[in-house]
Every structure is written in C-alpha cells, then in structure tokens.
Coordinates of C-alpha atoms and ligand atoms in Angstrom, one line a residue:
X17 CA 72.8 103.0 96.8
X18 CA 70.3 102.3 99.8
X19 CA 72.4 101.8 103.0
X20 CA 69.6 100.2 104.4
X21 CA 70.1 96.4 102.5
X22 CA 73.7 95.8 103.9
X23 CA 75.3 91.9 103.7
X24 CA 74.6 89.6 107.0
X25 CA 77.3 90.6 109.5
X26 CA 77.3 94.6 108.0
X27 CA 75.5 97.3 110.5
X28 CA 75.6 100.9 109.7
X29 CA 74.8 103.2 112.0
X30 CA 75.0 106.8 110.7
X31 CA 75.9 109.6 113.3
X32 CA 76.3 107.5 116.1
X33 CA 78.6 109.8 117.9
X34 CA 77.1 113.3 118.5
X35 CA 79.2 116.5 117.7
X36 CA 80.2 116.4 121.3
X37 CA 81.6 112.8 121.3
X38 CA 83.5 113.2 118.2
X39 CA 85.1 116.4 119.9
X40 CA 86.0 114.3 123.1
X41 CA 87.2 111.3 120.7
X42 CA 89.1 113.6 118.7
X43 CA 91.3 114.8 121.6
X44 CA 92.1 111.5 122.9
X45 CA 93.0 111.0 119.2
X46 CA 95.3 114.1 119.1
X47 CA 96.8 113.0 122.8
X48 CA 97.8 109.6 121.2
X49 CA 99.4 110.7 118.3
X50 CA 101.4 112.9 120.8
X51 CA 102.7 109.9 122.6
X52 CA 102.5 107.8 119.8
X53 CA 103.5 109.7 116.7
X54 CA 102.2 109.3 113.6
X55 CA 104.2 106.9 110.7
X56 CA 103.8 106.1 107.0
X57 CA 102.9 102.6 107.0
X58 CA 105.1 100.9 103.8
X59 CA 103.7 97.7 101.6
X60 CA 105.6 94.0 102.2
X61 CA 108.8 93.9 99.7
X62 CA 108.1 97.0 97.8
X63 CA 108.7 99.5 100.4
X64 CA 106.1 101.8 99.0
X65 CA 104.7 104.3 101.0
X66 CA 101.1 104.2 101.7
X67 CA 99.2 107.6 101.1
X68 CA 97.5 107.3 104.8
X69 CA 99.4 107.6 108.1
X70 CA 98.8 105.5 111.3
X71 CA 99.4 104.8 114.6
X72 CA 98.0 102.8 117.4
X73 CA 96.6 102.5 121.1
X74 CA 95.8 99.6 123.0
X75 CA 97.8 96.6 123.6
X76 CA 98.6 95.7 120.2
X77 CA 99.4 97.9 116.8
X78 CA 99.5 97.3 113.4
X79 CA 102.2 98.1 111.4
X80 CA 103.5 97.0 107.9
X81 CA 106.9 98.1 106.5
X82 CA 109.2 96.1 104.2
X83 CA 109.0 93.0 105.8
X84 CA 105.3 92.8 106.4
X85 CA 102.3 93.4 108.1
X86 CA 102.1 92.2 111.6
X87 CA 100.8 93.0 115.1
X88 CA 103.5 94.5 118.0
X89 CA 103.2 95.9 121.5
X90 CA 105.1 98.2 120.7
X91 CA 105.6 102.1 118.5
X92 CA 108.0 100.7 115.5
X93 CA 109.8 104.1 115.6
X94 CA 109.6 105.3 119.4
X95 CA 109.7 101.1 120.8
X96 CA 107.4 102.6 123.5
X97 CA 103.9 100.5 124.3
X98 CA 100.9 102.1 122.5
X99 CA 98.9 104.6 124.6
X100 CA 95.5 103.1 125.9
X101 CA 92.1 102.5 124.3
X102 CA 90.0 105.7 124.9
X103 CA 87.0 105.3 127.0
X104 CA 84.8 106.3 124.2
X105 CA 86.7 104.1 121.6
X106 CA 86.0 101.3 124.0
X107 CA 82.2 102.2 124.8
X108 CA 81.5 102.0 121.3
X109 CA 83.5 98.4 120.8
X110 CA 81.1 97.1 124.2
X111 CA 77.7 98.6 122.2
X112 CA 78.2 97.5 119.3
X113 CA 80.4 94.5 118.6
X114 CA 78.3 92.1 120.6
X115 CA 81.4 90.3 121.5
X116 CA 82.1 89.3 125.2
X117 CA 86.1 89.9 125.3
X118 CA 87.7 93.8 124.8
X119 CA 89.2 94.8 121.9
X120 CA 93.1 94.6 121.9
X121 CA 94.1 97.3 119.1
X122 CA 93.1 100.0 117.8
X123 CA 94.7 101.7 114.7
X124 CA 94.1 105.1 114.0
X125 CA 94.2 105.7 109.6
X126 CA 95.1 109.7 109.5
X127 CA 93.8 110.7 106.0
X128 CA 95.2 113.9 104.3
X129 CA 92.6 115.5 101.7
X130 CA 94.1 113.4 98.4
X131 CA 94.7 110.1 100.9
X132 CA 93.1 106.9 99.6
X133 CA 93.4 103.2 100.5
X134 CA 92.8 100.5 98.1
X135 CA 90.6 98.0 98.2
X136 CA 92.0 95.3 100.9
X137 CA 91.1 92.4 103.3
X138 CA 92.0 93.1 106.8
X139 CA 93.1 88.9 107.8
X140 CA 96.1 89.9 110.1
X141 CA 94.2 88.8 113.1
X142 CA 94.1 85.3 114.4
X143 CA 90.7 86.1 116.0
X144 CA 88.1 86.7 112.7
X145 CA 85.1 85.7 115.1
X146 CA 85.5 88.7 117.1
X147 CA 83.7 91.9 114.7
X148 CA 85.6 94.9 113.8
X149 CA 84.4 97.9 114.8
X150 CA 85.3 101.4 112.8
X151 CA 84.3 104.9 113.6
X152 CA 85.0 108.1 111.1
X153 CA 85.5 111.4 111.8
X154 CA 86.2 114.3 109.9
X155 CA 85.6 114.9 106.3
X156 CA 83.2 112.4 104.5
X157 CA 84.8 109.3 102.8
X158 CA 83.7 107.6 100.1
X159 CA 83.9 103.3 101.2
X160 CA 83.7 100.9 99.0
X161 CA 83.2 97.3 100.1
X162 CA 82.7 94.0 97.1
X163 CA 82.8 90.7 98.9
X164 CA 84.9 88.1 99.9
X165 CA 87.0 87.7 97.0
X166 CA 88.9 90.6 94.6
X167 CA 87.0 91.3 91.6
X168 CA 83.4 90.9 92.0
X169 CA 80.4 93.8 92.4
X170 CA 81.2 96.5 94.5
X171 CA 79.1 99.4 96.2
X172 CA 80.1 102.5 98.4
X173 CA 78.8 104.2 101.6
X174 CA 79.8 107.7 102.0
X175 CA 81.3 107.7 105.9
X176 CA 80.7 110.8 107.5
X177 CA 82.4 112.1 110.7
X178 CA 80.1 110.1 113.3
X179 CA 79.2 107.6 111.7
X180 CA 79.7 103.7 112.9
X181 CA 80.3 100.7 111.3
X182 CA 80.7 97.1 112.2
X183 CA 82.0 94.0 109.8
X184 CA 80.9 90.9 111.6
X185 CA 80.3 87.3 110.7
X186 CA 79.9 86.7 106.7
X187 CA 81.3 90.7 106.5
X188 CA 84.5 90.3 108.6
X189 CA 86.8 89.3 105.6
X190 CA 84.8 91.5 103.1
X191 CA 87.7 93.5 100.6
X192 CA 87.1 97.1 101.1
X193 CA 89.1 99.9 101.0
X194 CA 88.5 104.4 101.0
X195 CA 88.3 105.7 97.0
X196 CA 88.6 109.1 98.5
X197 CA 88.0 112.5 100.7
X198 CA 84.5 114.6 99.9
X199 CA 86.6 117.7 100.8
X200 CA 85.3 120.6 102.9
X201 CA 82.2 118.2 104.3
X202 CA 83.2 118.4 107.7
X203 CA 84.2 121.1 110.4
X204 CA 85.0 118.8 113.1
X205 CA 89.4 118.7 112.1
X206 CA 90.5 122.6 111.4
X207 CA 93.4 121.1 108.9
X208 CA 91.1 119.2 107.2
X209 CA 91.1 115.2 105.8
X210 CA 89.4 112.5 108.2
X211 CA 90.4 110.1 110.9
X212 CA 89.3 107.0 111.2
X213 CA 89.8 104.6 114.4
X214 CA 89.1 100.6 113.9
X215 CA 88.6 99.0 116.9
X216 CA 89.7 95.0 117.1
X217 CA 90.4 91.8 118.4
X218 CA 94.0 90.5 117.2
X219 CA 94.6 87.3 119.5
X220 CA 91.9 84.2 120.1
X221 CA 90.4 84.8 123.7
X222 CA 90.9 82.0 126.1
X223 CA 87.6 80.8 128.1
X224 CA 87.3 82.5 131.8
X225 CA 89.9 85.3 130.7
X226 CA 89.6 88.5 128.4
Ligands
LIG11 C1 85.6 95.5 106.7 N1 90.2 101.3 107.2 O1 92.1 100.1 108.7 S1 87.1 101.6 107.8 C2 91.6 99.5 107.8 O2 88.4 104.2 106.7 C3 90.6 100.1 107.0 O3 90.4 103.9 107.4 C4 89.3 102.1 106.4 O4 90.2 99.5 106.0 C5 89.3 103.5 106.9 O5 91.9 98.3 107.6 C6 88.0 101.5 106.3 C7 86.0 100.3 107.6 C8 86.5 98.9 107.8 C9 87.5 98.7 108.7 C10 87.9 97.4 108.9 C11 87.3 96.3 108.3 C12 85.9 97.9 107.1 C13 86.3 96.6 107.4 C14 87.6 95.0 108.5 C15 87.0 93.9 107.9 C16 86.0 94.2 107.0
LIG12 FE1 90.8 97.4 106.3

C-alpha cells in the first residue's frame, strides 16, 4: 500500500531518528529496563500471557494483569516509581504531537523475533485529545491499522527502526495491533526483535498547569 494517503489525524514519518539517535534512544531504553525491569503484561480475567514484554518511564505506566488494564505510578513488581522520560523520547513527543502539555507515560513494548500483538484500541486514557506518539526501533514490524470499530478494512505499514508515528484526532482510537517481526532487517539491537516506545497523555490537563 502507499503510505502516503494516511486517515486525518495519521502522520508517518519514516526514519525520523538517525542511526545515531536510535543508538542514544536505545541506551536510555536499556538503562530503564535496568531500573525498571521488564514484565509479561497478562489479559483482564484470563490471565494469559501476552507474547510482548513491557515496562514504563515517566510518571505513569501501563500495566494489565488479571484484574485489568490500568495506569499506576508505580513498577507492579519492584513498587518503585518509573524511571524518567528520556530527553529524546520527549523531544520527539514536543515535535511532533502538536499538543501543548508533556506526555505523562511512556511504555516501552519489548518484542522477541515470533512476538506479535493483536489488533487493539488503546482507550485506557482519560485524555484522547492529546495524540499518541510511537517510535520503533529494531527489526521491521509489520502494523496493521482498520478503523474505529473491529472488523472492517484493514492495511499495514512496515515500521522500521527510526521510523515515527503519530495517531491524532479521527486516528487516536483507530484498532491496530503488530502481525509480526521481518527478522534480520535491522542491526541496531545485537539479540535481535524490536522495541517500540509510545509516548502519551494519560490524565486531562488542567488550564495554566501541565
Ligand atoms: C494507534 N504498540 O503499545 S505502535 C501499544 O508497535 C501498541 O508496540 C504497537 O499498540 C507497537 O498500544 C503499535 C503504534 C500505535 C501505538 C499507539 C496507538 C498506534 C496507535 C494508539 C492509538 C492509535
Ligand atoms: Fe496500542
């Protein structure tokens, strides 16, 4: 498909971080998952594992085990707060989201090689106004997007490491969801698989505060 005629609220912007950035993201990355280790994420009631692992920086996480999916200031296994936003994660969220208030989490999807993520909407947030920004790196992912309800036409971007993408507006509650890894497409991660950071806005800002 053409990634040029993207729905109203959908920018794309292919290798927007330079191999040097992604190196520089990439280590804040591996410093947060040292203070913040990395969990298995679980779905409401079932308890099923997903096949990605997470974890968090910035004032808020998101985590989902048995009894849900929720925002929390804290690591679910460690109860520490979540390590900062990186600087970079952060310049990216003030060039691109065109939103006047800073982005309060920012979850950090850990793909193995056979990790997927079926197709979801991300409604967790109080705030849908504010955009969410993602950024890949890593091996090449294959995204699929449809629209705002489950079962209608769908079409895929392939995500490579550098690439930027932000679901504003008429995109923010869009299902969408990672089919799979294009392995061996990126040299960026040594082990292999893809990260992906999102950056967002969980609570509703408040006039003359951030
Ligand atoms: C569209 N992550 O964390 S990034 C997620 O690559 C998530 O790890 C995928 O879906 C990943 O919830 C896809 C692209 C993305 C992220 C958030 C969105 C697309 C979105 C929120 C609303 C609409
Ligand atoms: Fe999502």
């Amino acid at each position: 498909m053409s990634v040029t005629d993207l729905p109203p609220g959908l920018s794309y912007y292919s290798g927007y971080l330079d191999r040097t950035a992604q190196e520089e993201l990439i280590g804040d990355v591996r410093q947060i998952i040292q203070a913040a280790p990395l969990f298995t994420p679980r779905m409401p009631r079932t308890g099923k594992p997903f096949s990605v692992r997470m974890t968090n920086c910035g004032t808020l996480g998101w985590v989902s085990d048995v009894n849900g999916y929720r925002y929390q200031p804290v690591h679910p296994a460690t109860a520490a707060p979540w390590p900062p936003i990186p600087e970079l994660a952060h310049r990216a969220w003030k060039e691109l989201s065109g939103y006047p208030h800073p982005p309060e989490a920012c979850l950090v999807n850990v793909y193995d090689p056979k990790a997927r993520m079926g197709l979801h909407q991300d409604r967790d947030e109080d705030d849908f106004d504010a955009p969410v920004v993602s950024l890949s790196l890593g091996d090449t992912g294959l995204f699929r997007f449809g629209g705002t309800t489950r079962g209608g036409a769908t079409r895929s971007i392939r995500l490579q490491s550098g690439d930027a993408l932000v679901f504003g507006g008429p995109s923010r509650l869009l299902f969408h969801g990672i089919d799979r890894l294009l392995p061996g497409t990126s040299s960026l991660l040594p082990e292999g698989g893809r990260i992906n950071l999102t950056l967002r806005r969980v609570t509703k800002a408040v006039e003359s505060q951030d």
